[in-house]
Amino acid sequence: MNQGWTERQRPPRLERRLEFADYETTRDFLDRAALVSERLGIYPDMSFGRTYVNITLHAQDDATEVGEPSRHFAREIDILLETEKTLDE
Amino acid sequence: MNQGWTERQRPPRLERRLEFADYETTRDFLDRAALVSERLGIYPDMSFGRTYVNITLHAQDDATEVGEPSRHFAREIDILLETEKTLDE
């Protein structure tokens, strides 16, 4: 998993903050992340503005750690960002 | 403006929380709200999960109140929600 992800406690969660050049790029990322959500059935809390997105993956119910399905989601987001970077180059 | 909007201080802002039946409806709302953002050039802070969206419109810089452009955005969101409701009926 990319080191941009941070494990936090109370409540247990995995977070990543992303910055984008403009609103179009932000929206493009959100659209692609939505496809990942639909494919994996994982719907994290997302917050965004014109040029940023924060992703928060919570542990399920009383779990003390974020589970494997959410970590899978995180890795898919990493791949998606790598692809975007490659396309930009 | 719909009474679902709440004026708050420190910092001055206008907030509204929306609940949706499912992820598809949530995404549909976010897509339509993005078109309003692009049309008006207003990019609020939005947070969402599978079935909710929170919208926060901040006052500009040192203003003590949320300005008219952001209130215009809020009213356009109201219209958009009215349209969705009509379509559902």
Short mmCIF file of N, CA and C in Angstrom, two decimals:
data_model
loop_
_atom_site.label_atom_id
_atom_site.label_comp_id
_atom_site.label_asym_id
_atom_site.label_seq_id
_atom_site.Cartn_x
_atom_site.Cartn_y
_atom_site.Cartn_z
N MET A 1 0.84 -1.19 0.00
CA MET A 1 0.00 0.00 0.00
C MET A 1 0.88 1.25 0.00
N ASN A 2 0.47 2.26 -0.74
CA ASN A 2 1.25 3.50 -0.82
C ASN A 2 1.42 4.12 0.57
N GLN A 3 2.60 4.74 0.80
CA GLN A 3 2.85 5.30 2.14
C GLN A 3 2.03 6.56 2.41
N GLY A 4 1.28 7.00 1.41
CA GLY A 4 0.36 8.13 1.61
C GLY A 4 -0.79 7.79 2.56
N TRP A 5 -1.04 6.49 2.75
CA TRP A 5 -2.10 6.07 3.66
C TRP A 5 -1.63 6.12 5.10
N THR A 6 -2.46 6.62 5.99
CA THR A 6 -2.11 6.71 7.41
C THR A 6 -3.12 5.91 8.23
N GLU A 7 -2.61 5.02 9.09
CA GLU A 7 -3.47 4.27 10.00
C GLU A 7 -3.76 5.15 11.20
N ARG A 8 -5.00 5.28 11.59
CA ARG A 8 -5.35 6.05 12.79
C ARG A 8 -6.26 5.22 13.69
N GLN A 9 -6.31 5.63 14.97
CA GLN A 9 -7.16 4.93 15.95
C GLN A 9 -8.25 5.86 16.47
N ARG A 10 -9.23 5.27 17.19
CA ARG A 10 -10.32 6.02 17.84
C ARG A 10 -11.04 6.96 16.91
N PRO A 11 -11.84 6.49 15.95
CA PRO A 11 -12.01 5.07 15.64
C PRO A 11 -10.92 4.58 14.68
N PRO A 12 -10.69 3.24 14.65
CA PRO A 12 -9.67 2.70 13.74
C PRO A 12 -10.03 3.02 12.29
N ARG A 13 -9.06 3.58 11.55
CA ARG A 13 -9.34 3.98 10.16
C ARG A 13 -8.04 4.16 9.39
N LEU A 14 -8.20 4.18 8.09
CA LEU A 14 -7.09 4.35 7.15
C LEU A 14 -7.43 5.60 6.34
N GLU A 15 -6.50 6.56 6.30
CA GLU A 15 -6.79 7.83 5.64
C GLU A 15 -5.75 8.18 4.59
N ARG A 16 -6.20 8.86 3.55
CA ARG A 16 -5.24 9.41 2.58
C ARG A 16 -5.78 10.72 2.03
N ARG A 17 -4.91 11.72 1.95
CA ARG A 17 -5.28 13.00 1.37
C ARG A 17 -4.59 13.16 0.02
N LEU A 18 -5.34 13.56 -0.98
CA LEU A 18 -4.80 13.73 -2.33
C LEU A 18 -5.02 15.17 -2.80
N GLU A 19 -4.06 15.70 -3.54
CA GLU A 19 -4.19 17.04 -4.10
C GLU A 19 -4.17 16.92 -5.62
N PHE A 20 -4.98 17.73 -6.27
CA PHE A 20 -5.04 17.69 -7.74
C PHE A 20 -4.82 19.09 -8.31
N ALA A 21 -4.46 19.14 -9.58
CA ALA A 21 -4.11 20.41 -10.22
C ALA A 21 -5.33 21.31 -10.39
N ASP A 22 -6.47 20.72 -10.68
CA ASP A 22 -7.67 21.52 -10.94
C ASP A 22 -8.93 20.69 -10.70
N TYR A 23 -10.09 21.33 -10.85
CA TYR A 23 -11.36 20.66 -10.55
C TYR A 23 -11.61 19.49 -11.49
N GLU A 24 -11.26 19.65 -12.75
CA GLU A 24 -11.47 18.59 -13.75
C GLU A 24 -10.74 17.31 -13.33
N THR A 25 -9.50 17.45 -12.89
CA THR A 25 -8.71 16.29 -12.47
C THR A 25 -9.30 15.68 -11.20
N THR A 26 -9.76 16.53 -10.28
CA THR A 26 -10.41 16.06 -9.06
C THR A 26 -11.65 15.23 -9.41
N ARG A 27 -12.48 15.76 -10.29
CA ARG A 27 -13.72 15.07 -10.70
C ARG A 27 -13.39 13.76 -11.40
N ASP A 28 -12.37 13.78 -12.23
CA ASP A 28 -11.97 12.57 -12.95
C ASP A 28 -11.58 11.48 -11.95
N PHE A 29 -10.81 11.88 -10.93
CA PHE A 29 -10.42 10.91 -9.90
C PHE A 29 -11.66 10.37 -9.17
N LEU A 30 -12.58 11.26 -8.80
CA LEU A 30 -13.79 10.83 -8.08
C LEU A 30 -14.62 9.85 -8.91
N ASP A 31 -14.71 10.11 -10.21
CA ASP A 31 -15.45 9.20 -11.09
C ASP A 31 -14.81 7.81 -11.13
N ARG A 32 -13.47 7.79 -11.22
CA ARG A 32 -12.79 6.50 -11.27
C ARG A 32 -12.88 5.78 -9.92
N ALA A 33 -12.79 6.55 -8.83
CA ALA A 33 -12.91 5.94 -7.49
C ALA A 33 -14.31 5.36 -7.30
N ALA A 34 -15.32 6.01 -7.88
CA ALA A 34 -16.71 5.52 -7.76
C ALA A 34 -16.84 4.15 -8.44
N LEU A 35 -16.13 3.97 -9.56
CA LEU A 35 -16.18 2.67 -10.25
C LEU A 35 -15.55 1.59 -9.38
N VAL A 36 -14.45 1.95 -8.68
CA VAL A 36 -13.81 1.00 -7.77
C VAL A 36 -14.79 0.64 -6.64
N SER A 37 -15.47 1.65 -6.10
CA SER A 37 -16.47 1.42 -5.04
C SER A 37 -17.53 0.44 -5.50
N GLU A 38 -18.04 0.66 -6.70
CA GLU A 38 -19.12 -0.20 -7.20
C GLU A 38 -18.61 -1.62 -7.45
N ARG A 39 -17.38 -1.72 -7.94
CA ARG A 39 -16.82 -3.04 -8.25
C ARG A 39 -16.56 -3.84 -6.99
N LEU A 40 -16.02 -3.15 -5.94
CA LEU A 40 -15.64 -3.86 -4.71
C LEU A 40 -16.74 -3.82 -3.64
N GLY A 41 -17.75 -2.98 -3.83
CA GLY A 41 -18.78 -2.86 -2.81
C GLY A 41 -18.26 -2.19 -1.54
N ILE A 42 -17.25 -1.33 -1.69
CA ILE A 42 -16.66 -0.60 -0.55
C ILE A 42 -16.92 0.89 -0.78
N TYR A 43 -17.57 1.53 0.18
CA TYR A 43 -17.96 2.93 0.03
C TYR A 43 -17.35 3.75 1.15
N PRO A 44 -16.13 4.23 0.97
CA PRO A 44 -15.47 4.98 2.04
C PRO A 44 -16.12 6.36 2.22
N ASP A 45 -15.82 7.01 3.33
CA ASP A 45 -16.17 8.42 3.46
C ASP A 45 -15.17 9.22 2.65
N MET A 46 -15.69 10.03 1.76
CA MET A 46 -14.82 10.87 0.93
C MET A 46 -15.21 12.32 1.18
N SER A 47 -14.23 13.20 1.25
CA SER A 47 -14.56 14.62 1.24
C SER A 47 -13.69 15.28 0.19
N PHE A 48 -14.24 16.29 -0.45
CA PHE A 48 -13.48 16.93 -1.52
C PHE A 48 -13.88 18.39 -1.68
N GLY A 49 -12.94 19.13 -2.25
CA GLY A 49 -13.20 20.51 -2.67
C GLY A 49 -12.69 20.64 -4.09
N ARG A 50 -12.35 21.83 -4.50
CA ARG A 50 -11.97 22.03 -5.89
C ARG A 50 -10.74 21.20 -6.28
N THR A 51 -9.74 21.15 -5.39
CA THR A 51 -8.47 20.50 -5.76
C THR A 51 -7.96 19.49 -4.73
N TYR A 52 -8.86 18.94 -3.91
CA TYR A 52 -8.39 17.90 -2.97
C TYR A 52 -9.47 16.85 -2.76
N VAL A 53 -9.00 15.68 -2.35
CA VAL A 53 -9.91 14.60 -1.93
C VAL A 53 -9.31 13.94 -0.69
N ASN A 54 -10.12 13.77 0.34
CA ASN A 54 -9.72 12.98 1.51
C ASN A 54 -10.52 11.69 1.51
N ILE A 55 -9.83 10.57 1.69
CA ILE A 55 -10.50 9.27 1.74
C ILE A 55 -10.34 8.69 3.14
N THR A 56 -11.42 8.25 3.74
CA THR A 56 -11.35 7.60 5.05
C THR A 56 -12.03 6.24 4.98
N LEU A 57 -11.25 5.21 5.24
CA LEU A 57 -11.78 3.84 5.29
C LEU A 57 -11.87 3.41 6.74
N HIS A 58 -13.09 3.21 7.22
CA HIS A 58 -13.29 2.84 8.63
C HIS A 58 -13.26 1.33 8.81
N ALA A 59 -12.85 0.91 10.01
CA ALA A 59 -12.97 -0.51 10.39
C ALA A 59 -14.45 -0.83 10.51
N GLN A 60 -14.80 -2.07 10.26
CA GLN A 60 -16.21 -2.46 10.34
C GLN A 60 -16.64 -2.63 11.79
N ASP A 61 -17.77 -2.01 12.12
CA ASP A 61 -18.40 -2.18 13.42
C ASP A 61 -17.39 -2.14 14.58
N ASP A 62 -17.24 -3.26 15.31
CA ASP A 62 -16.39 -3.23 16.50
C ASP A 62 -14.97 -3.71 16.23
N ALA A 63 -14.61 -3.87 14.96
CA ALA A 63 -13.26 -4.34 14.64
C ALA A 63 -12.23 -3.31 15.13
N THR A 64 -11.07 -3.81 15.58
CA THR A 64 -10.03 -2.92 16.08
C THR A 64 -9.05 -2.50 14.99
N GLU A 65 -9.23 -3.09 13.80
CA GLU A 65 -8.36 -2.76 12.66
C GLU A 65 -9.18 -2.69 11.38
N VAL A 66 -8.70 -1.88 10.45
CA VAL A 66 -9.34 -1.82 9.13
C VAL A 66 -9.14 -3.17 8.44
N GLY A 67 -10.21 -3.73 7.90
CA GLY A 67 -10.16 -5.07 7.33
C GLY A 67 -9.57 -5.16 5.93
N GLU A 68 -9.37 -6.39 5.47
CA GLU A 68 -8.74 -6.64 4.18
C GLU A 68 -9.55 -6.05 3.00
N PRO A 69 -10.88 -6.13 2.99
CA PRO A 69 -11.60 -5.54 1.86
C PRO A 69 -11.30 -4.04 1.69
N SER A 70 -11.20 -3.31 2.80
CA SER A 70 -10.90 -1.88 2.71
C SER A 70 -9.45 -1.65 2.26
N ARG A 71 -8.55 -2.53 2.69
CA ARG A 71 -7.15 -2.42 2.26
C ARG A 71 -7.04 -2.71 0.76
N HIS A 72 -7.85 -3.64 0.30
CA HIS A 72 -7.90 -3.93 -1.13
C HIS A 72 -8.34 -2.65 -1.88
N PHE A 73 -9.38 -2.00 -1.37
CA PHE A 73 -9.85 -0.74 -1.96
C PHE A 73 -8.69 0.27 -2.03
N ALA A 74 -7.96 0.40 -0.92
CA ALA A 74 -6.84 1.35 -0.86
C ALA A 74 -5.80 1.05 -1.94
N ARG A 75 -5.48 -0.24 -2.12
CA ARG A 75 -4.49 -0.61 -3.14
C ARG A 75 -5.00 -0.31 -4.55
N GLU A 76 -6.31 -0.49 -4.75
CA GLU A 76 -6.89 -0.19 -6.07
C GLU A 76 -6.81 1.32 -6.36
N ILE A 77 -6.98 2.13 -5.31
CA ILE A 77 -6.85 3.58 -5.46
C ILE A 77 -5.40 3.92 -5.83
N ASP A 78 -4.45 3.22 -5.20
CA ASP A 78 -3.03 3.43 -5.52
C ASP A 78 -2.77 3.16 -7.00
N ILE A 79 -3.32 2.05 -7.50
CA ILE A 79 -3.12 1.67 -8.91
C ILE A 79 -3.72 2.73 -9.83
N LEU A 80 -4.92 3.18 -9.47
CA LEU A 80 -5.63 4.21 -10.24
C LEU A 80 -4.80 5.50 -10.32
N LEU A 81 -4.16 5.87 -9.20
CA LEU A 81 -3.34 7.09 -9.18
C LEU A 81 -2.07 6.91 -10.00
N GLU A 82 -1.51 5.70 -9.97
CA GLU A 82 -0.32 5.41 -10.79
C GLU A 82 -0.67 5.57 -12.26
N THR A 83 -1.85 5.06 -12.64
CA THR A 83 -2.29 5.12 -14.03
C THR A 83 -2.45 6.57 -14.46
N GLU A 84 -3.08 7.37 -13.58
CA GLU A 84 -3.28 8.79 -13.90
C GLU A 84 -1.94 9.47 -14.11
N LYS A 85 -0.98 9.14 -13.22
CA LYS A 85 0.34 9.76 -13.31
C LYS A 85 0.98 9.41 -14.65
N THR A 86 0.88 8.13 -15.02
CA THR A 86 1.48 7.67 -16.28
C THR A 86 0.85 8.41 -17.46
N LEU A 87 -0.47 8.58 -17.40
CA LEU A 87 -1.16 9.25 -18.50
C LEU A 87 -0.73 10.71 -18.62
N ASP A 88 -0.38 11.31 -17.47
CA ASP A 88 0.02 12.72 -17.47
C ASP A 88 1.40 12.92 -18.07
N GLU A 89 2.22 11.86 -17.98
CA GLU A 89 3.63 12.03 -18.38
C GLU A 89 3.80 12.14 -19.89
N MET B 1 -34.33 30.09 0.02
CA MET B 1 -33.44 28.94 0.21
C MET B 1 -34.14 27.90 1.09
N ASN B 2 -33.97 26.62 0.79
CA ASN B 2 -34.59 25.55 1.57
C ASN B 2 -34.14 25.62 3.03
N GLN B 3 -35.06 25.27 3.94
CA GLN B 3 -34.73 25.38 5.37
C GLN B 3 -33.76 24.29 5.83
N GLY B 4 -33.43 23.38 4.93
CA GLY B 4 -32.41 22.39 5.23
C GLY B 4 -31.02 23.00 5.40
N TRP B 5 -30.83 24.21 4.89
CA TRP B 5 -29.54 24.90 5.03
C TRP B 5 -29.42 25.52 6.40
N THR B 6 -28.24 25.36 7.02
CA THR B 6 -27.99 25.94 8.34
C THR B 6 -26.83 26.92 8.27
N GLU B 7 -27.05 28.13 8.78
CA GLU B 7 -25.97 29.12 8.86
C GLU B 7 -25.16 28.83 10.12
N ARG B 8 -23.85 28.77 10.00
CA ARG B 8 -23.01 28.56 11.18
C ARG B 8 -21.90 29.60 11.22
N GLN B 9 -21.32 29.80 12.40
CA GLN B 9 -20.23 30.76 12.56
C GLN B 9 -18.94 30.04 12.97
N ARG B 10 -17.83 30.82 12.93
CA ARG B 10 -16.49 30.33 13.34
C ARG B 10 -16.12 29.02 12.70
N PRO B 11 -15.82 28.97 11.44
CA PRO B 11 -15.91 30.08 10.49
C PRO B 11 -17.33 30.21 9.93
N PRO B 12 -17.66 31.40 9.40
CA PRO B 12 -18.99 31.58 8.82
C PRO B 12 -19.21 30.64 7.64
N ARG B 13 -20.33 29.90 7.67
CA ARG B 13 -20.56 28.92 6.60
C ARG B 13 -22.04 28.53 6.55
N LEU B 14 -22.39 27.92 5.45
CA LEU B 14 -23.75 27.48 5.18
C LEU B 14 -23.64 25.97 4.94
N GLU B 15 -24.45 25.19 5.68
CA GLU B 15 -24.31 23.74 5.58
C GLU B 15 -25.65 23.06 5.27
N ARG B 16 -25.57 21.96 4.56
CA ARG B 16 -26.76 21.13 4.39
C ARG B 16 -26.36 19.67 4.31
N ARG B 17 -27.13 18.82 5.01
CA ARG B 17 -26.89 17.38 4.95
C ARG B 17 -28.03 16.72 4.19
N LEU B 18 -27.69 15.86 3.26
CA LEU B 18 -28.69 15.17 2.44
C LEU B 18 -28.53 13.67 2.60
N GLU B 19 -29.66 12.97 2.60
CA GLU B 19 -29.63 11.51 2.68
C GLU B 19 -30.24 10.95 1.40
N PHE B 20 -29.69 9.87 0.90
CA PHE B 20 -30.20 9.26 -0.32
C PHE B 20 -30.49 7.78 -0.10
N ALA B 21 -31.31 7.24 -0.99
CA ALA B 21 -31.77 5.85 -0.81
C ALA B 21 -30.63 4.84 -1.02
N ASP B 22 -29.74 5.14 -1.97
CA ASP B 22 -28.68 4.19 -2.29
C ASP B 22 -27.50 4.92 -2.94
N TYR B 23 -26.43 4.17 -3.24
CA TYR B 23 -25.22 4.79 -3.78
C TYR B 23 -25.47 5.40 -5.15
N GLU B 24 -26.27 4.73 -5.96
CA GLU B 24 -26.56 5.23 -7.32
C GLU B 24 -27.18 6.63 -7.26
N THR B 25 -28.14 6.82 -6.36
CA THR B 25 -28.81 8.11 -6.21
C THR B 25 -27.83 9.16 -5.67
N THR B 26 -26.97 8.74 -4.75
CA THR B 26 -25.95 9.64 -4.21
C THR B 26 -25.02 10.12 -5.33
N ARG B 27 -24.55 9.18 -6.14
CA ARG B 27 -23.64 9.51 -7.25
C ARG B 27 -24.34 10.41 -8.26
N ASP B 28 -25.59 10.13 -8.54
CA ASP B 28 -26.35 10.94 -9.49
C ASP B 28 -26.42 12.39 -8.98
N PHE B 29 -26.70 12.55 -7.69
CA PHE B 29 -26.73 13.90 -7.12
C PHE B 29 -25.37 14.58 -7.25
N LEU B 30 -24.30 13.85 -6.92
CA LEU B 30 -22.95 14.44 -6.98
C LEU B 30 -22.60 14.87 -8.41
N ASP B 31 -23.00 14.08 -9.38
CA ASP B 31 -22.74 14.43 -10.79
C ASP B 31 -23.46 15.71 -11.17
N ARG B 32 -24.73 15.83 -10.74
CA ARG B 32 -25.50 17.03 -11.07
C ARG B 32 -24.95 18.25 -10.33
N ALA B 33 -24.54 18.06 -9.08
CA ALA B 33 -23.98 19.17 -8.29
C ALA B 33 -22.66 19.64 -8.93
N ALA B 34 -21.91 18.71 -9.52
CA ALA B 34 -20.64 19.07 -10.18
C ALA B 34 -20.91 19.98 -11.37
N LEU B 35 -22.00 19.72 -12.08
CA LEU B 35 -22.36 20.57 -13.22
C LEU B 35 -22.70 21.98 -12.74
N VAL B 36 -23.40 22.07 -11.60
CA VAL B 36 -23.72 23.39 -11.02
C VAL B 36 -22.41 24.10 -10.63
N SER B 37 -21.48 23.37 -10.01
CA SER B 37 -20.18 23.95 -9.65
C SER B 37 -19.47 24.52 -10.87
N GLU B 38 -19.44 23.74 -11.93
CA GLU B 38 -18.74 24.19 -13.13
C GLU B 38 -19.42 25.40 -13.75
N ARG B 39 -20.76 25.40 -13.72
CA ARG B 39 -21.52 26.50 -14.32
C ARG B 39 -21.34 27.79 -13.53
N LEU B 40 -21.35 27.67 -12.18
CA LEU B 40 -21.29 28.89 -11.35
C LEU B 40 -19.87 29.23 -10.89
N GLY B 41 -18.94 28.29 -11.08
CA GLY B 41 -17.58 28.53 -10.59
C GLY B 41 -17.51 28.54 -9.07
N ILE B 42 -18.41 27.79 -8.44
CA ILE B 42 -18.43 27.69 -6.96
C ILE B 42 -18.15 26.23 -6.60
N TYR B 43 -17.11 26.02 -5.80
CA TYR B 43 -16.69 24.66 -5.46
C TYR B 43 -16.74 24.47 -3.95
N PRO B 44 -17.90 24.07 -3.42
CA PRO B 44 -18.01 23.92 -1.96
C PRO B 44 -17.22 22.71 -1.47
N ASP B 45 -17.01 22.63 -0.16
CA ASP B 45 -16.49 21.40 0.42
C ASP B 45 -17.66 20.42 0.50
N MET B 46 -17.46 19.26 -0.07
CA MET B 46 -18.50 18.23 -0.05
C MET B 46 -17.92 17.00 0.64
N SER B 47 -18.71 16.33 1.47
CA SER B 47 -18.28 15.02 1.95
C SER B 47 -19.42 14.06 1.72
N PHE B 48 -19.07 12.83 1.42
CA PHE B 48 -20.12 11.86 1.12
C PHE B 48 -19.69 10.44 1.48
N GLY B 49 -20.69 9.62 1.68
CA GLY B 49 -20.49 8.19 1.85
C GLY B 49 -21.49 7.50 0.95
N ARG B 50 -21.86 6.27 1.26
CA ARG B 50 -22.73 5.52 0.36
C ARG B 50 -24.08 6.21 0.17
N THR B 51 -24.66 6.73 1.25
CA THR B 51 -26.02 7.27 1.15
C THR B 51 -26.18 8.67 1.75
N TYR B 52 -25.09 9.45 1.84
CA TYR B 52 -25.23 10.82 2.34
C TYR B 52 -24.28 11.76 1.63
N VAL B 53 -24.65 13.02 1.64
CA VAL B 53 -23.77 14.09 1.16
C VAL B 53 -23.90 15.26 2.12
N ASN B 54 -22.76 15.81 2.58
CA ASN B 54 -22.76 17.07 3.33
C ASN B 54 -22.14 18.16 2.46
N ILE B 55 -22.81 19.29 2.38
CA ILE B 55 -22.29 20.41 1.59
C ILE B 55 -21.95 21.55 2.55
N THR B 56 -20.76 22.10 2.43
CA THR B 56 -20.37 23.27 3.24
C THR B 56 -19.90 24.39 2.33
N LEU B 57 -20.61 25.51 2.39
CA LEU B 57 -20.23 26.70 1.62
C LEU B 57 -19.62 27.69 2.59
N HIS B 58 -18.32 27.99 2.41
CA HIS B 58 -17.63 28.91 3.32
C HIS B 58 -17.73 30.35 2.83
N ALA B 59 -17.68 31.28 3.79
CA ALA B 59 -17.56 32.70 3.43
C ALA B 59 -16.18 32.92 2.81
N GLN B 60 -16.07 33.88 1.94
CA GLN B 60 -14.79 34.12 1.28
C GLN B 60 -13.84 34.85 2.22
N ASP B 61 -12.60 34.36 2.30
CA ASP B 61 -11.53 35.01 3.05
C ASP B 61 -12.00 35.56 4.40
N ASP B 62 -11.96 36.88 4.58
CA ASP B 62 -12.28 37.47 5.89
C ASP B 62 -13.74 37.91 6.01
N ALA B 63 -14.58 37.56 5.05
CA ALA B 63 -16.00 37.96 5.11
C ALA B 63 -16.66 37.36 6.36
N THR B 64 -17.60 38.08 6.95
CA THR B 64 -18.27 37.60 8.16
C THR B 64 -19.55 36.84 7.82
N GLU B 65 -19.90 36.85 6.53
CA GLU B 65 -21.10 36.14 6.09
C GLU B 65 -20.85 35.44 4.75
N VAL B 66 -21.58 34.37 4.53
CA VAL B 66 -21.51 33.68 3.24
C VAL B 66 -22.08 34.60 2.17
N GLY B 67 -21.36 34.76 1.07
CA GLY B 67 -21.74 35.73 0.04
C GLY B 67 -22.84 35.25 -0.91
N GLU B 68 -23.32 36.17 -1.73
CA GLU B 68 -24.42 35.89 -2.64
C GLU B 68 -24.08 34.77 -3.65
N PRO B 69 -22.87 34.72 -4.22
CA PRO B 69 -22.59 33.63 -5.17
C PRO B 69 -22.79 32.24 -4.55
N SER B 70 -22.39 32.09 -3.28
CA SER B 70 -22.56 30.79 -2.62
C SER B 70 -24.04 30.53 -2.33
N ARG B 71 -24.79 31.59 -2.00
CA ARG B 71 -26.24 31.43 -1.76
C ARG B 71 -26.95 31.04 -3.06
N HIS B 72 -26.47 31.59 -4.15
CA HIS B 72 -27.00 31.21 -5.46
C HIS B 72 -26.77 29.71 -5.68
N PHE B 73 -25.56 29.26 -5.39
CA PHE B 73 -25.25 27.83 -5.51
C PHE B 73 -26.24 27.01 -4.68
N ALA B 74 -26.48 27.44 -3.43
CA ALA B 74 -27.39 26.72 -2.53
C ALA B 74 -28.78 26.61 -3.14
N ARG B 75 -29.27 27.72 -3.72
CA ARG B 75 -30.61 27.70 -4.33
C ARG B 75 -30.66 26.78 -5.54
N GLU B 76 -29.56 26.73 -6.30
CA GLU B 76 -29.52 25.83 -7.46
C GLU B 76 -29.56 24.36 -7.01
N ILE B 77 -28.93 24.09 -5.88
CA ILE B 77 -28.97 22.73 -5.32
C ILE B 77 -30.41 22.40 -4.91
N ASP B 78 -31.10 23.38 -4.33
CA ASP B 78 -32.51 23.19 -3.95
C ASP B 78 -33.35 22.81 -5.17
N ILE B 79 -33.13 23.54 -6.27
CA ILE B 79 -33.89 23.29 -7.50
C ILE B 79 -33.60 21.87 -8.01
N LEU B 80 -32.33 21.51 -7.99
CA LEU B 80 -31.89 20.20 -8.44
C LEU B 80 -32.56 19.08 -7.62
N LEU B 81 -32.68 19.30 -6.31
CA LEU B 81 -33.30 18.30 -5.45
C LEU B 81 -34.81 18.22 -5.70
N GLU B 82 -35.43 19.36 -5.97
CA GLU B 82 -36.85 19.39 -6.31
C GLU B 82 -37.10 18.57 -7.58
N THR B 83 -36.22 18.75 -8.56
CA THR B 83 -36.34 18.04 -9.84
C THR B 83 -36.23 16.54 -9.62
N GLU B 84 -35.26 16.15 -8.80
CA GLU B 84 -35.07 14.72 -8.51
C GLU B 84 -36.32 14.14 -7.87
N LYS B 85 -36.89 14.91 -6.92
CA LYS B 85 -38.08 14.46 -6.20
C LYS B 85 -39.23 14.25 -7.20
N THR B 86 -39.39 15.22 -8.10
CA THR B 86 -40.47 15.15 -9.09
C THR B 86 -40.29 13.90 -9.96
N LEU B 87 -39.04 13.65 -10.35
CA LEU B 87 -38.78 12.50 -11.22
C LEU B 87 -39.10 11.19 -10.50
N ASP B 88 -38.91 11.17 -9.18
CA ASP B 88 -39.14 9.95 -8.41
C ASP B 88 -40.64 9.64 -8.26
N GLU B 89 -41.45 10.68 -8.33
CA GLU B 89 -42.87 10.50 -8.03
C GLU B 89 -43.62 9.77 -9.14
#
